[in-house]
Every structure is written in structure tokens, then in C-alpha cells.
Coordinates of C-alpha atoms and ligand atoms in Angstrom, one line a residue:
Chain A
M103 CA -34.0 -13.2 30.5
P104 CA -33.2 -9.9 31.5
D105 CA -29.7 -10.8 31.3
T106 CA -29.2 -11.3 28.0
R107 CA -31.3 -7.9 27.7
R108 CA -28.7 -5.8 29.7
L109 CA -25.7 -7.5 28.0
L110 CA -27.3 -6.3 24.2
K111 CA -26.8 -3.0 25.6
E112 CA -24.1 -3.1 26.9
R113 CA -23.5 -4.1 23.1
I114 CA -25.3 -0.8 21.3
A115 CA -24.0 0.9 23.4
G116 CA -20.3 -0.1 23.5
T117 CA -20.7 -0.3 19.3
A118 CA -22.8 3.2 19.0
M119 CA -19.8 4.7 21.1
L120 CA -16.9 3.4 18.6
V121 CA -19.1 4.6 15.3
L122 CA -19.3 7.8 16.5
T123 CA -15.8 8.3 18.1
A124 CA -14.7 6.6 14.0
V125 CA -16.8 9.2 12.8
S126 CA -15.3 11.7 14.4
I127 CA -12.0 10.2 13.3
L128 CA -12.9 10.0 9.9
L129 CA -14.2 13.4 9.7
T130 CA -11.1 15.5 11.0
A131 CA -9.0 12.8 8.4
A132 CA -11.3 13.7 5.9
I133 CA -10.7 18.0 6.5
G134 CA -7.1 16.9 6.8
I135 CA -7.1 14.9 3.1
G136 CA -10.0 17.4 1.8
L137 CA -7.5 20.8 2.0
Y138 CA -4.6 19.1 1.2
I139 CA -6.1 18.0 -2.2
R140 CA -6.8 21.5 -3.3
S141 CA -3.8 22.5 -2.3
E142 CA -2.4 20.8 -5.3
P143 CA -2.6 22.6 -8.1
L144 CA 0.5 24.7 -5.8
L145 CA 2.2 22.4 -5.1
A146 CA 2.6 21.1 -8.8
R147 CA 4.2 24.4 -8.9
H148 CA 6.0 25.2 -6.3
S149 CA 8.3 22.7 -4.2
L150 CA 6.4 22.8 -0.3
G151 CA 10.4 23.4 1.2
S152 CA 10.1 27.2 -1.4
L153 CA 6.5 27.6 -0.4
L154 CA 7.5 27.2 4.0
T155 CA 10.4 29.5 3.3
S156 CA 10.0 31.7 1.1
S157 CA 9.1 36.0 2.3
V158 CA 7.6 37.0 -1.2
W159 CA 3.9 37.4 -1.2
K160 CA 2.9 38.5 -4.3
P161 CA -0.5 36.3 -5.9
M162 CA -0.7 39.0 -8.6
K163 CA 2.6 37.6 -9.5
G164 CA 1.8 34.1 -8.8
E165 CA 4.5 34.3 -6.1
F166 CA 3.1 32.7 -2.8
G167 CA 5.7 32.2 0.4
F168 CA 4.0 31.7 3.2
F169 CA 7.1 32.0 5.7
P170 CA 5.4 35.3 7.0
F171 CA 2.3 34.1 7.3
I172 CA 3.6 31.2 9.7
M173 CA 5.6 33.7 11.2
G174 CA 3.5 35.5 12.0
T175 CA 0.8 32.7 14.0
L176 CA 4.0 31.4 15.7
W177 CA 4.4 34.8 17.0
V178 CA 1.0 35.5 18.3
T179 CA 0.4 32.8 19.3
C180 CA 3.1 31.8 21.7
L181 CA 3.4 35.8 23.3
A182 CA 0.3 35.8 24.8
L183 CA 0.3 32.2 25.6
F184 CA 4.2 33.7 27.7
I185 CA 1.4 36.7 28.7
A186 CA -1.3 34.0 30.0
L187 CA 0.6 31.0 31.1
P188 CA 1.6 33.2 34.1
L189 CA -1.1 35.2 34.9
S190 CA -3.5 32.3 34.9
L191 CA -1.3 30.6 37.2
L192 CA -1.0 32.6 39.8
S193 CA -5.0 33.5 39.7
A194 CA -6.1 30.3 39.7
I195 CA -3.3 29.3 42.5
Y196 CA -4.3 32.3 44.3
L197 CA -8.3 31.0 43.8
S198 CA -7.2 27.5 45.3
E199 CA -5.1 28.1 47.7
Y200 CA -5.6 31.7 49.4
A201 CA -9.1 32.7 48.0
A202 CA -11.4 32.4 51.3
P203 CA -14.0 31.0 50.2
R204 CA -16.7 33.7 49.3
I205 CA -14.2 35.5 47.3
R206 CA -13.5 32.3 45.3
R207 CA -17.8 32.0 45.0
M208 CA -17.2 34.8 43.4
V209 CA -15.0 35.3 40.9
V210 CA -14.9 32.0 39.6
P211 CA -18.1 32.6 38.2
I212 CA -17.6 35.8 36.6
V213 CA -13.8 34.0 35.1
D214 CA -17.0 31.5 33.0
L215 CA -18.5 34.5 31.9
L216 CA -15.7 36.0 30.3
S217 CA -14.8 33.2 28.5
G218 CA -18.5 33.6 26.6
I219 CA -17.7 36.5 25.5
P220 CA -17.5 36.8 21.6
P221 CA -14.4 37.4 20.2
V222 CA -15.5 40.8 18.2
V223 CA -15.6 41.7 21.4
Y224 CA -11.9 40.9 22.3
G225 CA -11.6 42.5 19.0
V226 CA -13.1 46.2 18.9
W227 CA -11.8 46.3 22.6
G228 CA -8.0 45.5 21.4
V229 CA -8.4 48.8 18.8
L230 CA -9.9 51.1 21.0
F231 CA -7.9 50.6 23.9
V232 CA -4.7 47.7 23.9
V233 CA -3.8 49.7 19.8
P234 CA -3.7 53.3 21.1
L235 CA -1.6 51.8 24.2
I236 CA 1.1 50.3 22.1
Q237 CA 1.6 53.2 19.5
R238 CA 2.1 56.0 22.3
S239 CA 4.5 54.2 24.5
A240 CA 6.3 53.4 21.8
G241 CA 7.3 56.8 21.1
T242 CA 7.9 58.8 18.4
D243 CA 11.2 57.7 17.5
V244 CA 11.6 57.1 14.0
T245 CA 13.3 53.3 14.5
H246 CA 10.6 52.4 16.7
F247 CA 7.8 54.0 14.6
T248 CA 4.5 51.6 15.5
S249 CA 0.7 52.2 14.2
G250 CA 0.5 50.1 17.5
Y251 CA -1.5 47.4 15.1
S252 CA 1.5 44.7 16.3
V253 CA 2.1 40.7 17.2
L254 CA 1.9 42.9 20.8
A255 CA -1.6 43.8 20.4
G256 CA -2.4 40.4 18.9
A257 CA -1.1 38.1 21.9
I258 CA -2.3 40.7 24.6
V259 CA -5.9 40.5 23.3
L260 CA -5.3 36.7 22.5
A261 CA -4.1 36.5 25.6
V262 CA -7.3 38.3 27.3
M263 CA -9.6 35.9 25.2
I264 CA -7.6 32.3 27.3
F265 CA -7.3 33.9 30.5
P266 CA -10.2 32.6 31.6
L267 CA -10.8 29.6 29.6
L268 CA -7.1 28.9 31.4
I269 CA -7.6 30.1 34.6
S270 CA -10.9 28.3 35.1
I271 CA -9.4 24.4 33.9
L272 CA -6.6 25.2 36.1
F273 CA -8.3 26.5 39.1
E274 CA -10.3 22.6 38.5
V275 CA -7.0 20.8 37.9
F276 CA -5.7 22.3 41.0
S277 CA -9.1 21.9 43.2
G278 CA -8.5 17.5 42.1
V279 CA -5.2 18.0 44.6
P280 CA -6.3 16.3 48.0
L281 CA -6.3 18.1 50.7
E282 CA -4.4 15.4 53.1
M283 CA -1.5 15.6 50.5
K284 CA -0.7 19.3 50.6
N285 CA -1.6 18.6 54.9
A286 CA 1.3 16.0 54.2
S287 CA 3.6 18.7 53.1
L288 CA 3.2 20.9 55.6
S289 CA 3.1 18.6 58.6
L290 CA 6.8 17.8 57.4
G291 CA 7.5 21.7 58.1
A292 CA 7.1 23.0 54.7
T293 CA 5.6 26.5 54.3
Q294 CA 2.7 26.7 52.1
W295 CA 4.9 27.9 49.2
Q296 CA 7.2 25.5 49.2
T297 CA 3.9 22.9 49.6
I298 CA 2.5 24.7 46.1
K299 CA 5.8 24.2 44.5
F300 CA 6.6 20.7 45.3
V301 CA 3.3 19.4 45.8
L302 CA 0.4 21.2 44.0
L303 CA 2.4 22.4 41.1
K304 CA 4.1 19.0 40.5
K305 CA 1.1 17.2 41.1
S306 CA -0.9 19.2 38.2
A307 CA 1.7 19.1 35.9
P308 CA -0.3 17.0 33.3
G309 CA -3.4 19.4 34.2
I310 CA -1.5 22.3 33.5
L311 CA 0.0 21.1 30.2
A312 CA -3.2 19.7 29.2
A313 CA -4.9 23.3 30.0
T314 CA -2.0 24.9 28.4
A315 CA -2.1 22.6 24.9
L316 CA -6.5 23.7 24.5
A317 CA -5.2 27.5 24.7
V318 CA -2.8 27.3 22.9
S319 CA -5.3 25.5 19.7
R320 CA -7.9 27.9 20.4
S321 CA -4.8 29.9 20.0
F322 CA -3.6 28.7 16.8
G323 CA -7.4 29.0 15.9
E324 CA -8.8 32.3 16.6
T325 CA -9.3 34.6 14.1
I326 CA -11.5 37.8 14.2
A327 CA -10.0 39.1 17.1
V328 CA -6.1 38.6 16.1
L329 CA -6.6 40.4 12.9
M330 CA -8.6 43.4 13.8
V331 CA -5.3 44.2 15.5
C332 CA -2.1 42.6 13.7
G333 CA -1.6 44.7 11.4
N334 CA -2.0 42.4 8.7
M335 CA 0.9 43.1 6.6
P336 CA 3.0 39.8 5.1
L337 CA 5.8 40.7 6.9
A338 CA 7.5 38.7 9.3
P339 CA 8.1 40.5 12.3
H340 CA 11.5 40.8 13.8
A341 CA 10.0 42.3 16.8
V342 CA 6.5 42.3 18.9
T343 CA 6.2 45.8 18.0
D344 CA 5.8 44.7 13.9
A345 CA 2.6 44.6 12.2
C346 CA 2.3 40.3 11.4
Y347 CA -0.3 37.9 9.7
P348 CA -1.5 35.2 10.8
L349 CA -2.6 32.4 9.0
P350 CA -6.0 32.5 10.0
A351 CA -6.2 35.8 9.4
L352 CA -5.1 35.7 5.8
I353 CA -7.5 32.7 5.1
A354 CA -11.0 34.8 7.0
N355 CA -9.7 38.4 5.1
N356 CA -8.8 37.4 1.2
Y357 CA -11.7 34.2 1.1
G358 CA -14.1 34.5 -1.6
E359 CA -12.5 37.9 -2.7
M360 CA -9.6 37.8 -5.4
L361 CA -10.7 34.2 -6.5
S362 CA -9.8 35.1 -9.1
V363 CA -6.2 35.7 -9.1
P364 CA -5.0 32.5 -10.1
M365 CA -3.4 29.7 -7.6
Y366 CA -5.0 32.0 -4.8
D367 CA -7.9 30.0 -3.7
S368 CA -5.4 26.8 -3.9
A369 CA -2.8 29.0 -1.8
L370 CA -6.0 29.8 0.5
L371 CA -6.2 26.1 1.6
F372 CA -2.2 25.5 1.5
A373 CA -2.2 28.2 4.2
A374 CA -5.4 26.0 6.5
F375 CA -4.0 23.0 5.9
I376 CA -0.7 24.3 7.2
L377 CA -2.7 25.5 10.1
F378 CA -4.1 21.9 10.0
V379 CA -0.8 20.7 10.4
I380 CA 0.3 23.1 12.9
I381 CA -2.4 22.4 15.3
F382 CA -1.7 18.9 14.6
L383 CA 2.0 18.2 15.3
F384 CA 0.9 20.5 18.2
N385 CA -1.2 18.3 19.8
L386 CA 1.2 15.4 19.1
L387 CA 3.9 16.9 21.2
S388 CA 1.2 17.6 23.5
R389 CA 0.8 14.1 24.0
I390 CA 3.9 12.9 24.0
V391 CA 4.9 15.3 26.7
L392 CA 2.1 14.5 28.7
A393 CA 2.4 11.1 29.1
R394 CA 6.4 11.1 29.5
I395 CA 5.2 13.3 32.5
E396 CA 2.0 11.2 33.7
K397 CA 4.4 8.2 33.0
N398 CA 7.6 9.5 35.5
L399 CA 5.0 10.7 38.2
V400 CA 1.6 10.3 39.5
Chain B
M229 CA 2.3 8.8 85.1
T230 CA 5.4 10.1 86.4
N231 CA 6.7 11.8 83.1
T232 CA 6.0 15.3 82.3
P233 CA 4.1 15.6 79.9
H234 CA 5.2 16.2 76.0
I235 CA 1.7 18.1 74.8
S236 CA -0.3 19.4 77.5
V237 CA -4.1 20.4 76.1
Q238 CA -5.3 23.0 78.2
N239 CA -9.4 24.5 77.8
L240 CA -9.0 23.4 73.9
N241 CA -12.0 24.5 72.4
L242 CA -12.6 23.8 68.2
Y243 CA -15.5 25.0 66.1
Y244 CA -16.3 24.3 62.5
G245 CA -18.5 27.5 61.7
T246 CA -20.7 27.5 64.4
R247 CA -20.8 23.9 64.9
Q248 CA -18.4 23.2 68.2
A249 CA -16.7 19.4 67.7
L250 CA -14.2 19.9 70.5
K251 CA -15.4 21.0 73.9
N252 CA -13.0 22.2 76.6
I253 CA -10.7 19.7 76.2
N254 CA -7.7 19.3 78.6
I255 CA -5.3 16.3 78.4
N256 CA -1.5 16.0 79.4
I257 CA -0.2 13.0 76.4
P258 CA 3.1 11.4 78.4
D259 CA 6.2 11.6 77.1
K260 CA 7.8 8.5 75.0
K261 CA 4.5 6.8 75.8
V262 CA 1.8 5.2 72.8
T263 CA -1.0 7.4 73.6
S264 CA -4.4 6.4 71.5
F265 CA -7.7 8.3 71.5
I266 CA -10.3 5.9 70.8
G267 CA -14.0 6.8 70.1
P268 CA -17.6 6.5 68.1
S269 CA -17.4 8.1 64.6
G270 CA -17.6 12.0 64.8
C271 CA -16.7 12.5 67.6
G272 CA -13.4 15.0 67.5
K273 CA -10.9 12.7 67.3
T274 CA -9.2 13.7 64.0
S275 CA -10.2 17.0 64.8
L276 CA -8.3 16.9 68.4
L277 CA -5.6 15.2 66.7
K278 CA -4.7 17.9 64.1
T279 CA -4.6 20.2 66.6
F280 CA -1.6 19.2 67.8
N281 CA 0.7 20.1 64.6
R282 CA -2.1 23.1 63.8
L283 CA -3.5 21.7 60.4
H284 CA -6.5 23.5 61.0
D285 CA -4.7 26.5 60.4
S286 CA -4.9 26.6 56.8
A287 CA -9.1 25.3 56.9
L288 CA -10.9 28.8 56.1
D289 CA -13.8 28.4 59.1
V290 CA -12.7 26.8 61.8
R291 CA -11.9 28.5 64.7
V292 CA -9.3 27.0 67.8
A293 CA -9.0 28.3 71.5
G294 CA -7.4 27.3 74.5
K295 CA -3.9 26.7 74.6
V296 CA -1.7 22.7 73.3
L297 CA 1.7 23.4 75.5
V298 CA 4.1 21.7 73.2
D299 CA 7.5 21.1 74.8
G300 CA 6.1 23.4 77.5
E301 CA 6.0 25.9 74.4
N302 CA 2.0 27.0 73.3
I303 CA 1.8 26.4 70.0
Y304 CA -1.0 28.8 69.6
D305 CA 1.0 32.0 70.8
K306 CA 1.4 34.3 67.8
Q307 CA 4.8 34.4 67.9
V308 CA 5.3 30.8 67.3
E309 CA 6.2 29.9 63.7
V310 CA 4.4 26.9 62.8
T311 CA 6.7 25.1 59.8
H312 CA 9.0 24.5 62.9
I313 CA 5.7 22.7 65.4
R314 CA 5.0 20.9 62.2
K315 CA 8.7 19.6 61.8
K316 CA 8.5 18.4 65.7
M317 CA 5.6 15.7 64.7
G318 CA 5.4 12.8 61.8
L319 CA 2.0 12.9 60.5
L320 CA 0.1 9.9 59.4
S321 CA -3.2 9.8 58.3
Q322 CA -5.7 7.6 57.7
R323 CA -5.3 6.4 54.3
P324 CA -1.6 7.1 52.6
F325 CA -0.7 10.2 50.4
P326 CA 2.6 9.7 48.9
L327 CA 3.8 12.9 47.6
P328 CA 4.1 13.1 43.4
L329 CA 7.4 12.2 43.7
S330 CA 9.9 8.8 43.7
I331 CA 10.2 6.5 47.0
Y332 CA 13.5 8.4 47.0
G333 CA 11.6 11.8 46.4
N334 CA 9.6 11.6 49.5
V335 CA 11.9 10.3 52.3
A336 CA 14.2 13.7 51.1
Y337 CA 11.4 15.5 51.0
G338 CA 11.7 17.2 54.5
P339 CA 15.1 17.0 55.0
K340 CA 15.4 19.1 52.0
L341 CA 13.3 21.6 52.9
H342 CA 15.0 21.4 56.0
G343 CA 18.7 22.6 54.4
V344 CA 19.7 18.7 54.1
K345 CA 21.8 19.1 50.3
D346 CA 25.0 16.7 50.6
K347 CA 24.0 13.5 48.3
P348 CA 25.6 11.2 50.5
L349 CA 24.5 12.5 53.6
L350 CA 20.9 12.6 52.2
D351 CA 20.8 8.6 50.7
A352 CA 22.4 7.6 54.0
L353 CA 19.4 8.5 55.9
V354 CA 16.9 7.4 52.9
E355 CA 18.4 4.6 53.2
Q356 CA 18.0 4.6 57.7
R357 CA 14.4 5.7 56.9
L358 CA 13.5 3.1 55.0
K359 CA 14.9 0.2 57.0
E360 CA 13.8 1.6 60.2
V361 CA 10.7 1.2 58.9
A362 CA 11.1 -1.9 57.4
L363 CA 10.8 -1.3 53.9
W364 CA 14.4 -0.8 52.4
D365 CA 14.2 -4.0 51.3
E366 CA 11.5 -4.2 49.8
V367 CA 12.5 -1.2 47.6
K368 CA 15.9 -0.5 47.0
D369 CA 16.6 -1.5 43.4
R370 CA 13.2 0.8 42.7
L371 CA 14.0 4.1 45.2
H372 CA 14.1 6.2 42.0
T373 CA 10.8 5.0 40.8
P374 CA 6.8 7.0 41.4
A375 CA 5.7 5.8 45.1
T376 CA 2.6 5.6 44.4
G377 CA 3.7 1.8 42.3
L378 CA 3.7 0.8 45.8
S379 CA 1.3 -1.2 47.9
I380 CA -0.6 0.7 50.5
G381 CA 0.7 -0.7 53.3
Q382 CA 3.7 0.0 51.8
Q383 CA 2.9 3.7 51.1
Q384 CA 1.9 4.0 54.5
R385 CA 5.2 2.5 56.1
L386 CA 6.9 5.7 53.6
C387 CA 5.2 8.1 54.8
L388 CA 6.3 6.9 58.0
A389 CA 9.9 7.2 57.1
R390 CA 9.0 10.4 55.6
G391 CA 8.1 11.6 58.3
L392 CA 10.9 9.8 60.7
A393 CA 13.3 11.7 58.4
V394 CA 12.8 15.4 59.6
E395 CA 13.8 13.9 63.2
P396 CA 10.5 14.6 65.1
E397 CA 9.9 13.6 68.8
I398 CA 6.3 13.0 68.4
I399 CA 4.1 10.8 66.0
L400 CA 1.0 11.8 64.9
G401 CA -1.5 8.2 63.5
D402 CA -4.8 9.3 62.5
E403 CA -6.0 5.5 62.1
P404 CA -3.1 4.7 60.6
T405 CA -3.8 1.4 59.6
S406 CA -7.1 1.8 58.5
A407 CA -6.7 1.4 55.3
L408 CA -4.5 -1.6 55.6
D409 CA -4.9 -5.6 54.6
P410 CA -3.7 -7.7 58.6
K411 CA -0.7 -8.2 57.9
S412 CA 1.1 -4.6 57.2
T413 CA -1.4 -3.3 59.6
H414 CA 0.5 -5.7 61.7
K415 CA 3.8 -4.8 60.6
V416 CA 3.3 -0.7 61.7
E417 CA 2.0 -1.8 65.3
E418 CA 5.0 -3.6 65.7
L419 CA 7.4 -0.5 64.2
F420 CA 4.9 1.5 66.9
L421 CA 6.2 -0.9 69.8
E422 CA 9.7 0.0 68.1
L423 CA 9.7 3.8 68.0
K424 CA 7.9 4.5 71.0
N425 CA 11.4 4.0 72.9
K426 CA 12.1 7.2 71.1
Y427 CA 9.2 8.7 70.1
T428 CA 6.2 10.0 71.5
I429 CA 2.9 8.7 70.2
V430 CA -0.5 9.8 69.9
L431 CA -2.6 7.2 68.1
V432 CA -6.3 7.4 67.0
T433 CA -7.8 4.3 66.4
H434 CA -11.2 1.9 65.7
I435 CA -9.9 -1.2 67.0
L436 CA -9.6 -1.5 70.7
R437 CA -7.7 -5.0 70.4
Q438 CA -5.2 -2.5 68.2
A439 CA -5.5 0.1 71.1
R440 CA -4.7 -2.6 73.7
R441 CA -1.7 -4.2 71.8
V442 CA 0.1 -1.1 71.5
S443 CA -0.9 1.9 74.0
D444 CA 0.3 2.6 77.2
Y445 CA -2.8 5.4 78.2
I446 CA -5.8 5.4 77.0
V447 CA -8.5 7.9 75.5
F448 CA -11.5 7.9 75.1
V449 CA -13.3 10.8 73.6
Y450 CA -17.3 10.7 72.7
D451 CA -18.8 13.3 71.0
G452 CA -16.5 16.7 71.6
Q453 CA -15.6 15.6 75.3
I454 CA -12.5 14.6 76.8
I455 CA -15.0 10.8 79.0
E456 CA -12.2 8.8 80.7
F457 CA -8.1 8.8 80.4
G458 CA -5.7 6.0 81.4
P459 CA -3.6 3.4 81.7
T460 CA -5.1 0.5 78.6
E461 CA -5.4 -1.7 81.0
E462 CA -7.0 0.5 83.9
L463 CA -8.6 1.9 81.3
L464 CA -10.1 -1.3 79.5
L465 CA -11.3 -3.5 81.6
N466 CA -12.2 -0.9 84.8
P467 CA -13.3 1.4 83.4
K468 CA -14.9 4.6 85.3
E469 CA -17.6 6.2 83.8
E470 CA -20.9 4.7 82.3
L471 CA -20.7 5.6 78.4
T472 CA -16.6 4.4 78.3
K473 CA -18.3 1.2 79.6
D474 CA -21.1 1.3 77.5
Y475 CA -18.5 1.9 74.6
I476 CA -15.8 -1.2 75.3
R477 CA -19.1 -3.6 75.7
G478 CA -19.9 -2.7 72.3
F479 CA -16.7 -4.3 71.8
F480 CA -16.4 -7.0 73.7
S481 CA -19.7 -9.1 74.1
Ligands
ATP613 N1 -14.1 19.9 57.7 C1 -15.3 20.3 58.5 N2 -16.3 21.2 58.3 C2 -17.5 21.0 59.1 N3 -17.3 19.7 60.0 C3 -16.0 18.6 60.3 C4 -15.4 19.1 59.6 N4 -14.4 17.7 60.0 C5 -15.4 17.7 60.4 N5 -16.2 17.5 60.7 C6 -17.4 17.1 62.2 O1 -16.9 17.3 63.7 C7 -16.9 16.5 63.8 C8 -15.8 15.7 64.5 O2 -14.9 15.3 63.3 P1 -13.8 14.0 63.3 O3 -13.2 13.6 62.1 O4 -13.1 14.8 64.1 O5 -14.4 12.8 63.7 P2 -13.6 11.8 64.1 O6 -13.6 11.2 65.4 O7 -12.1 11.9 63.3 O8 -14.2 10.6 63.4 P3 -13.7 8.9 62.2 O9 -13.5 8.2 63.7 O10 -15.2 9.0 62.0 O11 -12.6 9.5 61.6 C9 -18.1 15.6 63.1 O12 -19.2 15.8 63.3 C10 -17.3 16.1 61.8 O13 -19.2 16.3 61.3
MG614 MG1 -11.0 10.6 61.7

């Protein structure tokens, strides 16, 4: 009975996929719960509110304020996105709409290659080029003094790192917009730029958002390259030339080192938990926005 | 043909890379009539139609040589602004491609591009165009919903309304009914018959019966060349060229 066998296969495949999906969801949940449990000791002593809003970081004295780290993470990520998104949008538009096929064939593989370079290399590049550049261009005025190790340095390095990822996803997204749809706009007398603005970008809005979400998630978690150029001072930044200390850098720098200090490991795992929640909330938010966009326009 | 030609194609050649897809095309398309292009798949009908509003411009390895005069103006002249040429023509493609906007947004797209900002005026324009394609009653309660929510037949009429909204002189239809069911096809055909009083219509079709129903003139294209051109009945019933005869016999026998 070939037909029952086919149905059986179908069912096995379906079940297997369900199980695998469930495993990956459970694993994520387990990590979240595990982090929470390990931060319990800290949470038992301090209220959640004071942990999140306090700026005092004195582990030796048992004071753990995470506000500077949260701000450090948000500043670096937002600024990186602010730099990378417009540039990669323009590059991807150029590649998909204007570039000659010859150029496209050359550039796209290079962009893909860039995304394969290990983060530490970007970090070294940041230390050698970006940090000194920022230090020099900030001037010598005392009020503007900066070591160069700063939010800006972190953001630039991060932007350069997510740039290839963004370009290659956006390029795919733009290439997916049917030629006939663009022709429809052109044949109504729209210029190419109008067509890009009103049709290409609009049609690609969900894809652009998804690409951005991916890039942001990646930036939130990026550790080594950012750690090398951000200065790692536990103070909330007030300007882009201030040093900062993003959450992943905090964890990577200290985990396994000062664990003799009471509560310290609990605090670091709480930092990981905060990062987890930030990324989770961010993804949830982008899902909601995506659903909105898709409902309104297809 | 007593009318002066609306589109006049002179010594037109088109190459995709090194492959020649249109060979020395010469034809005069009469004003305010329906002219249909027929011919086997791959013979160059779409390619020819696209030369009329310079849709090959953005394609990178396509070369067009020769002249296309619209209202006496060679649209391939260096000085000619392409948007001004395209605005003269409404295009219907083989499948409807609504813009990623609402129903209203699709029809208002062209007028907005060309500077109509006044809301009541736009409203009136949208209503008028949708009525012109007999879609108004079906969509008037959901003008601001996505155009993709319409059936394919409705979408094709919407695309026609969208094209009419820029007040073109010419309607180009590339097998505009090929994705439609018989009823929608019938509707679109009727529209063409009404519209030909006001517009010059150029139609590409695979369906000889359709060509016969709606067109005044037929052009038979074969392998990138124009084989024969004449009034509908004459060409269908009394073709002069062997190739035309063979092609038509293939359909009616
Ligand atoms: N972008 C392109 N690049 C290369 N060759 C092309 C391209 N578009 C069309 N051609 C070729 O040019 C020839 C004419 O194509 P065209 O689309 O004009 O035919 P058609 O008459 O419209 O066919 P159909 O009735 O199937 O739509 C075909 O041989 C086709 O393969
Ligand atoms: Mg075709």
C-alpha cells in the first residue's frame, strides 16, 4: 500500500519538525528561566526597580546598579543602527536598481565575504583606526576630552559589522519586488526615484523591518569587538564621545574572575537576564510592527 | 486608413544582448482605433509594445535602434523626457500588478505624482476612473483597503483605472485578459470597445477571437518581423501572406 506509506512518512516528517521546533523553544525558555533562577539571590536583596535604575556599581560594597550598562547597550546599538541603516539602504538600492550587472556580480560576493570576518578583527581595526581618529577629531579642549574609547567608536565598529548583513538581506528583499510592479509605476510617469520611494521601499517595508530587527538583535549581543573599543566605564553615557560599558562586555570581562565577591556571579547572570529580556522584548515589538505593516499592505 | 497615425514606428530594431528580437519594424498605428498584435509566443509582441513607452530603458543589456514617433515626436530623441512620454500611455500587463497601496491609492498614484493635491479633486477623480472601468460599485465601500484584496479580474480593471487616471492618449495592453476568467475577460473587452472612442488602443493578444471582437486593425508578427498589417476582417478572412494563413488556419480549423 504505497499510499499509507506516503501518509506515514508525511506524519513522521510533521511530528519530527514539531518536536524539533518544540525543543528549540524549550531550550530558549530554559535559558531564560535558568538565568532568572541564578539571579534570584541578587533579586532577594535588592528590588528590581533599584537594580535597573541605580547607577552605583560597587560590587565590593554589594551595590549593583545596572542602569549604566543598560544605557551603554542601548546607546551603542541605536547609534550603530542610525549609522548603518541609511547607508545600507542606499547601497542595497544602488545594487539592486542602478548597478550594472557586472558591478553587482562583483560587489555582492565581497559583501557576503565581509560578514564572515571574525568580530575580533573588527575590534582590532577599531582600536587601531577608529579610536585614535575620534580622539584626534574631538580636539584638545578639556570639556570635550575623550580617550577615543567611546560609544561612537563602538557604534562605528558595530555599524561596519552589521553593514554587510544588512546589505545582503536588503538586496535580496529589493530583488524580490517584481519588475512589472516597478514598470507599472514608471509607466504612470513616475521617475525612477519616485518609484523607489513609493513602490520599492513600500513593498519592501516588512523585509526592511525584518532585516533591521536581525541586525539589532545581533548588535545587542555583540561582545568582543564592542568591548575592545567602548572604554568599559560603568557610567551612563551622556554624549557619543563618552565611554560606556554595554551588558555583554560586562559579562565577558568579569565572568569567572571576581566570583569570590559575594553576589557577583548572581549580578552577572542578572545582567545576562536583562540582555535576554531586552532582546526578547525587542523581537516581540518588531513582530507586532511587522504584523501591523503586513496587515495594512501586501 | 484615413486617420493620421498616432504612433509611427520607423526602422525599429531591438537587441537583447547580441540577439536581435525585433527586425526592421515599420508600422503606423491609427488614432482612436484598436490595433491588435497577434503572433506565436516569443515572436516579439511584448518587446515591441514596451518600445512604445520606453520600458526597455532600465534594462541594461537591451539596445533599441530606430524611431518611434508619438504625435510626431520621436520618443527616442535625446532631449525627450521619458516621464512625459510614459504619461501619455496607460499600460496593462499580462497579469495585474497593483501597487502596494490601497485601492484608492492605486488610482490616485498617477495624479498625485503629477501634482494633484486637492483631496476633493482626487476623490472625484478616483470615483470617475473607477466608474469608467465599472469597478466603482464593487469597491466603493472598501476604497482604503489593500488593492491585493481584490480578485484578479478586479485588479486588472483597477490597473486600467490607474492607467486612465493620468489621462493618457494611448492604452497599451499586453494580453490583458490572459489571467482572467471568461466573465472578467468579457468585461475588459467591453471596456476596450467603449474606450476606443477616446483612446488609441494597442493590444497584444493570443486569442484570435478576441482580436476579432475588439480590434479594427490586426498586425501579424512572426520571428521579430511584421508579416502583415490590415483591417481586422480582411486580415483574418483574407490573409495575403503564407505565414499569416498558416497561423490563422491553426486557430480556426
Ligand atoms: N529580457 C530579455 N532578455 C533576453 N531575451 C529576451 C528578453 N525578453 C524577451 N526576450 C526574447 O525575445 C523574444 C521576444 O520575446 P517577447 O516577450 O517579446 O515575446 P512575445 O511575443 O511577447 O511572447 P508571448 O506571447 O509568449 O508573451 C523571445 O525570444 C524572448 O526569449
Ligand atoms: Mg508577451
